[in-house]
XYZ file of C-alpha atoms in Angstrom:
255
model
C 18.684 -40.829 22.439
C 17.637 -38.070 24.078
C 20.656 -35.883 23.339
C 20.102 -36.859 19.266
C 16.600 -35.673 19.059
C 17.403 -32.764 20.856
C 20.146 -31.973 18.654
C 18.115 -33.007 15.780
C 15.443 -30.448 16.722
C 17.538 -27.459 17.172
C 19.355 -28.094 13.096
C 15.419 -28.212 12.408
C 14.950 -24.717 14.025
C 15.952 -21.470 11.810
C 18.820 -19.907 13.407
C 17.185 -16.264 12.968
C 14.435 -18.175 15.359
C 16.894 -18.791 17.702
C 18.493 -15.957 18.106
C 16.037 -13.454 17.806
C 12.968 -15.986 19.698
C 9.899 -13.758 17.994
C 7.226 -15.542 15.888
C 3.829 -15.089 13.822
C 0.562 -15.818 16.050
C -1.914 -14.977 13.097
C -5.510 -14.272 12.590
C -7.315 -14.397 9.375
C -10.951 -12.931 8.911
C -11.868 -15.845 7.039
C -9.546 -18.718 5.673
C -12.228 -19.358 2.838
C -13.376 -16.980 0.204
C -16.620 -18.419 -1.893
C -17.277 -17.271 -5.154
C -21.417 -17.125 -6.557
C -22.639 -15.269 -9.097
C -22.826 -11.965 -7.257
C -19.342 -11.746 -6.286
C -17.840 -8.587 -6.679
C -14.678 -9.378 -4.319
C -13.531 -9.702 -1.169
C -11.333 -8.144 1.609
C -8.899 -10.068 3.410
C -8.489 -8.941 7.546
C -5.181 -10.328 8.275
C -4.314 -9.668 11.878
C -1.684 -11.184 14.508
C 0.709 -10.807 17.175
C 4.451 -11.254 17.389
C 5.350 -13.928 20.143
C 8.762 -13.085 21.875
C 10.961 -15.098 24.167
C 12.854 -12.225 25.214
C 12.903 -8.793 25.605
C 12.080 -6.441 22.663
C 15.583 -5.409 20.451
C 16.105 -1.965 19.913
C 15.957 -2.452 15.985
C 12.524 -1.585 14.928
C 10.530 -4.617 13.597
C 9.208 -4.477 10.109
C 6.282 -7.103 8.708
C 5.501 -7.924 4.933
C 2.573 -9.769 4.410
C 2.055 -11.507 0.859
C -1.341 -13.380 -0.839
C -0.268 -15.329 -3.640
C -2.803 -17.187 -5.718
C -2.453 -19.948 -7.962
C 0.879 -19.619 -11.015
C 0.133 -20.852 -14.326
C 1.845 -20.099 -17.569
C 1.263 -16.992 -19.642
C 2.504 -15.874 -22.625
C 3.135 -12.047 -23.170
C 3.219 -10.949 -26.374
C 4.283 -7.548 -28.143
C 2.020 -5.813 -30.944
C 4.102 -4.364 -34.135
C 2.858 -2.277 -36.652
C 2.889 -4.457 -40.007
C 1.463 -1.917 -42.895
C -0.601 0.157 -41.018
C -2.228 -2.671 -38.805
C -1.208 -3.558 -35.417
C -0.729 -7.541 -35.196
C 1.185 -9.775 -32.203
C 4.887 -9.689 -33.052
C 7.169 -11.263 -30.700
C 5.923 -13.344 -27.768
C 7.517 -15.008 -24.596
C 6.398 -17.501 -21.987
C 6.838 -16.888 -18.927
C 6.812 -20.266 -16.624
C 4.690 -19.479 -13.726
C 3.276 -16.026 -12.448
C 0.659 -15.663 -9.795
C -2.712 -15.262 -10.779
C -3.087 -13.080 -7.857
C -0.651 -11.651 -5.615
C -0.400 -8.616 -2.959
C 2.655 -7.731 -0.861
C 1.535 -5.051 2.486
C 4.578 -3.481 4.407
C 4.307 -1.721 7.306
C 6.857 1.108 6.005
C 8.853 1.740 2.416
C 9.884 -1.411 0.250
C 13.564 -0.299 0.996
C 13.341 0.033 4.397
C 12.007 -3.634 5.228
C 13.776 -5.526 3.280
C 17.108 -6.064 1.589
C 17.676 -7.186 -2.425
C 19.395 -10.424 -1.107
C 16.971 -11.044 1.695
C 13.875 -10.420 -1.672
C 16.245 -12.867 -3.886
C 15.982 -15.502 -1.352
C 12.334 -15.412 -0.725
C 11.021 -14.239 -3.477
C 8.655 -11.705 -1.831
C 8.894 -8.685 -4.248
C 6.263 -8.582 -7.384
C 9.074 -8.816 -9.565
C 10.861 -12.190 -7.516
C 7.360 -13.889 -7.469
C 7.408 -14.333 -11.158
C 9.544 -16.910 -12.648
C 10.850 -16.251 -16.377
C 13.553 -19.030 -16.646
C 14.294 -17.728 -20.752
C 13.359 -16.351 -23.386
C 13.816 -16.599 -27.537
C 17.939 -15.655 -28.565
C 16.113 -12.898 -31.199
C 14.466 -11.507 -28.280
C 17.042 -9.010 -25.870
C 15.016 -7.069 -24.038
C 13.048 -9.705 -22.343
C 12.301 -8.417 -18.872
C 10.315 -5.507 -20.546
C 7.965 -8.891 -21.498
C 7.898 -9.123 -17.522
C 7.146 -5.860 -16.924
C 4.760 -5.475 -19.208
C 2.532 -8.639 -17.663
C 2.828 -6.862 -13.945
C 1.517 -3.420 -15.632
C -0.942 -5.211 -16.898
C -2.459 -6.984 -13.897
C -1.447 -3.859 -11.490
C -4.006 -2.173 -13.426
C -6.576 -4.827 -12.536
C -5.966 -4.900 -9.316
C -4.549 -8.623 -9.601
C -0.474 -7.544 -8.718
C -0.431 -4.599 -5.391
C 1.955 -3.080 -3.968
C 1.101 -2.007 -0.655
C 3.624 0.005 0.974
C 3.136 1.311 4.676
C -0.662 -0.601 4.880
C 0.415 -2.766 7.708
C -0.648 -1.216 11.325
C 1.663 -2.380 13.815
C 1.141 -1.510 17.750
C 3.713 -1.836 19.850
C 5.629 -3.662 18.261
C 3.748 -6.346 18.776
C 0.023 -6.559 17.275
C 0.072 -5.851 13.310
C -3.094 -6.106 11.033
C -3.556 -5.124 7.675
C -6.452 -5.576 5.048
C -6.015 -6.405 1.479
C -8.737 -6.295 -1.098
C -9.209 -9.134 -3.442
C -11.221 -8.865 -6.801
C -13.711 -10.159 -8.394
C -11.954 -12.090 -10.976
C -10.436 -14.245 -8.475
C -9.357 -18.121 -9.923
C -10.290 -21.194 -7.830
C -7.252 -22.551 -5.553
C -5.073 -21.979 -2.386
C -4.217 -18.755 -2.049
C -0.658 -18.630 -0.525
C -0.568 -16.445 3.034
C 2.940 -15.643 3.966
C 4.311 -13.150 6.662
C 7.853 -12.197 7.300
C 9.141 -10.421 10.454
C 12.186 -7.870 9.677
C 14.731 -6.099 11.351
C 17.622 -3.969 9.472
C 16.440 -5.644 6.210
C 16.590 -8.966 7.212
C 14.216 -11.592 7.766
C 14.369 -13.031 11.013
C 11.073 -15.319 10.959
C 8.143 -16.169 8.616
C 4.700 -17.925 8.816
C 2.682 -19.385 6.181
C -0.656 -20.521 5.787
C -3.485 -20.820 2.817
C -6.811 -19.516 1.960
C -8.808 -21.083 0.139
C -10.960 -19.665 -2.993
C -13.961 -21.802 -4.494
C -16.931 -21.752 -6.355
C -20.164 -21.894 -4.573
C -23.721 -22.695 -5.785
C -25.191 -21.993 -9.377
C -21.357 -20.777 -10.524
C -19.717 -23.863 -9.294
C -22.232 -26.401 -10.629
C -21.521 -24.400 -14.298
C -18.099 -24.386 -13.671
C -18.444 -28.543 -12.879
C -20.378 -29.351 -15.189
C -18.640 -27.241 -18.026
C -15.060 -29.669 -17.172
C -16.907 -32.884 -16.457
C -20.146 -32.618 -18.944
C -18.648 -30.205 -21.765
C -20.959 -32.058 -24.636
C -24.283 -31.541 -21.999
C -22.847 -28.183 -21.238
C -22.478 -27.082 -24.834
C -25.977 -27.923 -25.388
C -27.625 -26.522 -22.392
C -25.571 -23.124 -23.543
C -26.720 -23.493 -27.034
C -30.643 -24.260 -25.932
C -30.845 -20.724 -23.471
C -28.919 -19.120 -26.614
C -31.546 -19.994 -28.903
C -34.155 -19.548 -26.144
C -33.260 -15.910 -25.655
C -32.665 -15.119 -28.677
C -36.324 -16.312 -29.961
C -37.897 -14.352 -26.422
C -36.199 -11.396 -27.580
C -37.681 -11.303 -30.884
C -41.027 -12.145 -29.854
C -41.029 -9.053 -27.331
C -39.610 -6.912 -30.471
C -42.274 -8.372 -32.346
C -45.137 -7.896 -29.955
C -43.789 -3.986 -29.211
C -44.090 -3.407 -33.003
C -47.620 -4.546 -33.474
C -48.998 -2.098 -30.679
C-alpha cells in the first residue's frame, strides 16, 4: 500500500518539479483589496522566494507574474460611416476576457517565455482572452480582439509589464503592480511561473480578493437585492437636489 501511494504521489507531482526541485514561497502585501467611495486604486506588493532542492542550474531563472480579475462577455463592435454619421456596424462577442489583468516579467516577453509554453498557459494578454468565433461575414476578426486590449491598455485595465520583476540572486523576486480604480468585485487570479530557456518549470497560484466596503457596498446590495427601494431612494435625492439647487439659485438672485 505503501508503494501505491507513493507511486500515486509522484504521477501527482509535475515532472518540471521533479527535475528541476525549485518552487514559489510567496508574499502578498495584502490578499484583500476593499473598495469605498474614495477609492482611487490600489498597488499590489507581490514578493517571494524560490525554494530549491538542489543546487542552482546555470540557466538563468526568469519569473512572470499575472493578476487576472473576473472574465465576462463583451461585445466589440466597429463604427462605419453610414451618410455622414458614424453608427455601430459590425459587432462580435467575445466569450470571456478579464476584467482586469497584468502580466510583470523580470526581462523581455521573448526572453521568458516560449509561444508554445504562452499557448499552454495562457499567460500572454492576447492567450488570456478567449474568442471561440466570430460571424462568417466578418474576416478580420482578431482586429475585434485587438481592438478590446487597446482599449483597456489605455485604462490601465490590460499591462504589460516587461522587466518590472526584481529578482536577487536568483532567489528573492518582488514586483508591484498598480490596480485602478475601476476595479469589479471578485477573485482576482494570482499566478507566478518560474522559467528557464523559455520554459516553465513550476507555477503557483493563489487569489485576491476585491469587495465593496461600507456606504458603496450597501448601494451596491441594495441596488441587486432592493432595485424597486433603490430606484426610489435614487429618484427622492434626485428630486431633493435638484429642488436645493434651485432654491440656492433662487436665494443668490434675490440679493
Amino acid at each position: 500500500m505503501r508503494f501505491l501511494a507513493l507511486l500515486f504521489a509522484l504521477l501527482l507531482t509535475p515532472l518540471s518539479a521533479l527535475a528541476t526541485g525549485e518552487e514559489v514561497v510567496l508574499g502578498l502585501s495584502s490578499d484583500r483589496v476593499s473598495i469605498t467611495t474614495s477609492f482611487d486604486g490600489s498597488e499590489i506588493l507581490i514578493f517571494g522566494a524560490v525554494k530549491r532542492e538542489t543546487p542552482i542550474p546555470e540557466d538563468p531563472l526568469e519569473i512572470i507574474i499575472t493578476i487576472a480579475g473576473p472574465s465576462n462577455p463583451v461585445v466589440v463592435r466597429r463604427k462605419a460611416n453610414r451618410f455622414g454619421i458614424w453608427v455601430n456596424a459590425e459587432a462580435i462577442e467575445v466569450d470571456a476576457a478579464p476584467s482586469f489583468y497584468a502580466v510583470a516579467t523580470t526581462g523581455a516577453w521573448n526572453d521568458v517565455l516560449s509561444d508554445t509554453e504562452d499557448l499552454r498557459h495562457k499567460i500572454s494578454i492576447g492567450r488570456a482572452i478567449r474568442s471561440v468565433g466570430a460571424p462568417m461575414e466578418i474576416r478580420d476578426a482578431p482586429e475585434f480582439t485587438e481592438a478590446l486590449i487597446r482599449i483597456r491598455r489605455n485604462a490601465d485595465l490590460y499591462q504589460m509589464l516587461e522587466g518590472k520583476i526584481v529578482l536577487d540572486e536568483q532567489t528573492l523576486f518582488r514586483t508591484a503592480i498598480k490596480m485602478p480604480a475601476d476595479l469589479i468585485e471578485g477573485a482576482y487570479a494570482t499566478r507566478i511561473f518560474l522559467t528557464r530557456q523559455g520554459e516553465v518549470i513550476s507555477q503557483y497560484e493563489t487569489t485576491i480578493d476585491v469587495r465593496k466596503v461600507g456606504l458603496e457596498r450597501w448601494l451596491f446590495v441594495l441596488s441587486r437585492q432592493q432595485p424597486v427601494l433603490y430606484g426610489l431612494m435614487s429618484l427622492a435625492i434626485a428630486i431633493i437636489a435638484g429642488w436645493g439647487a434651485s432654491a440656492a439659485f433662487t436665494a443668490l438672485r434675490n440679493r
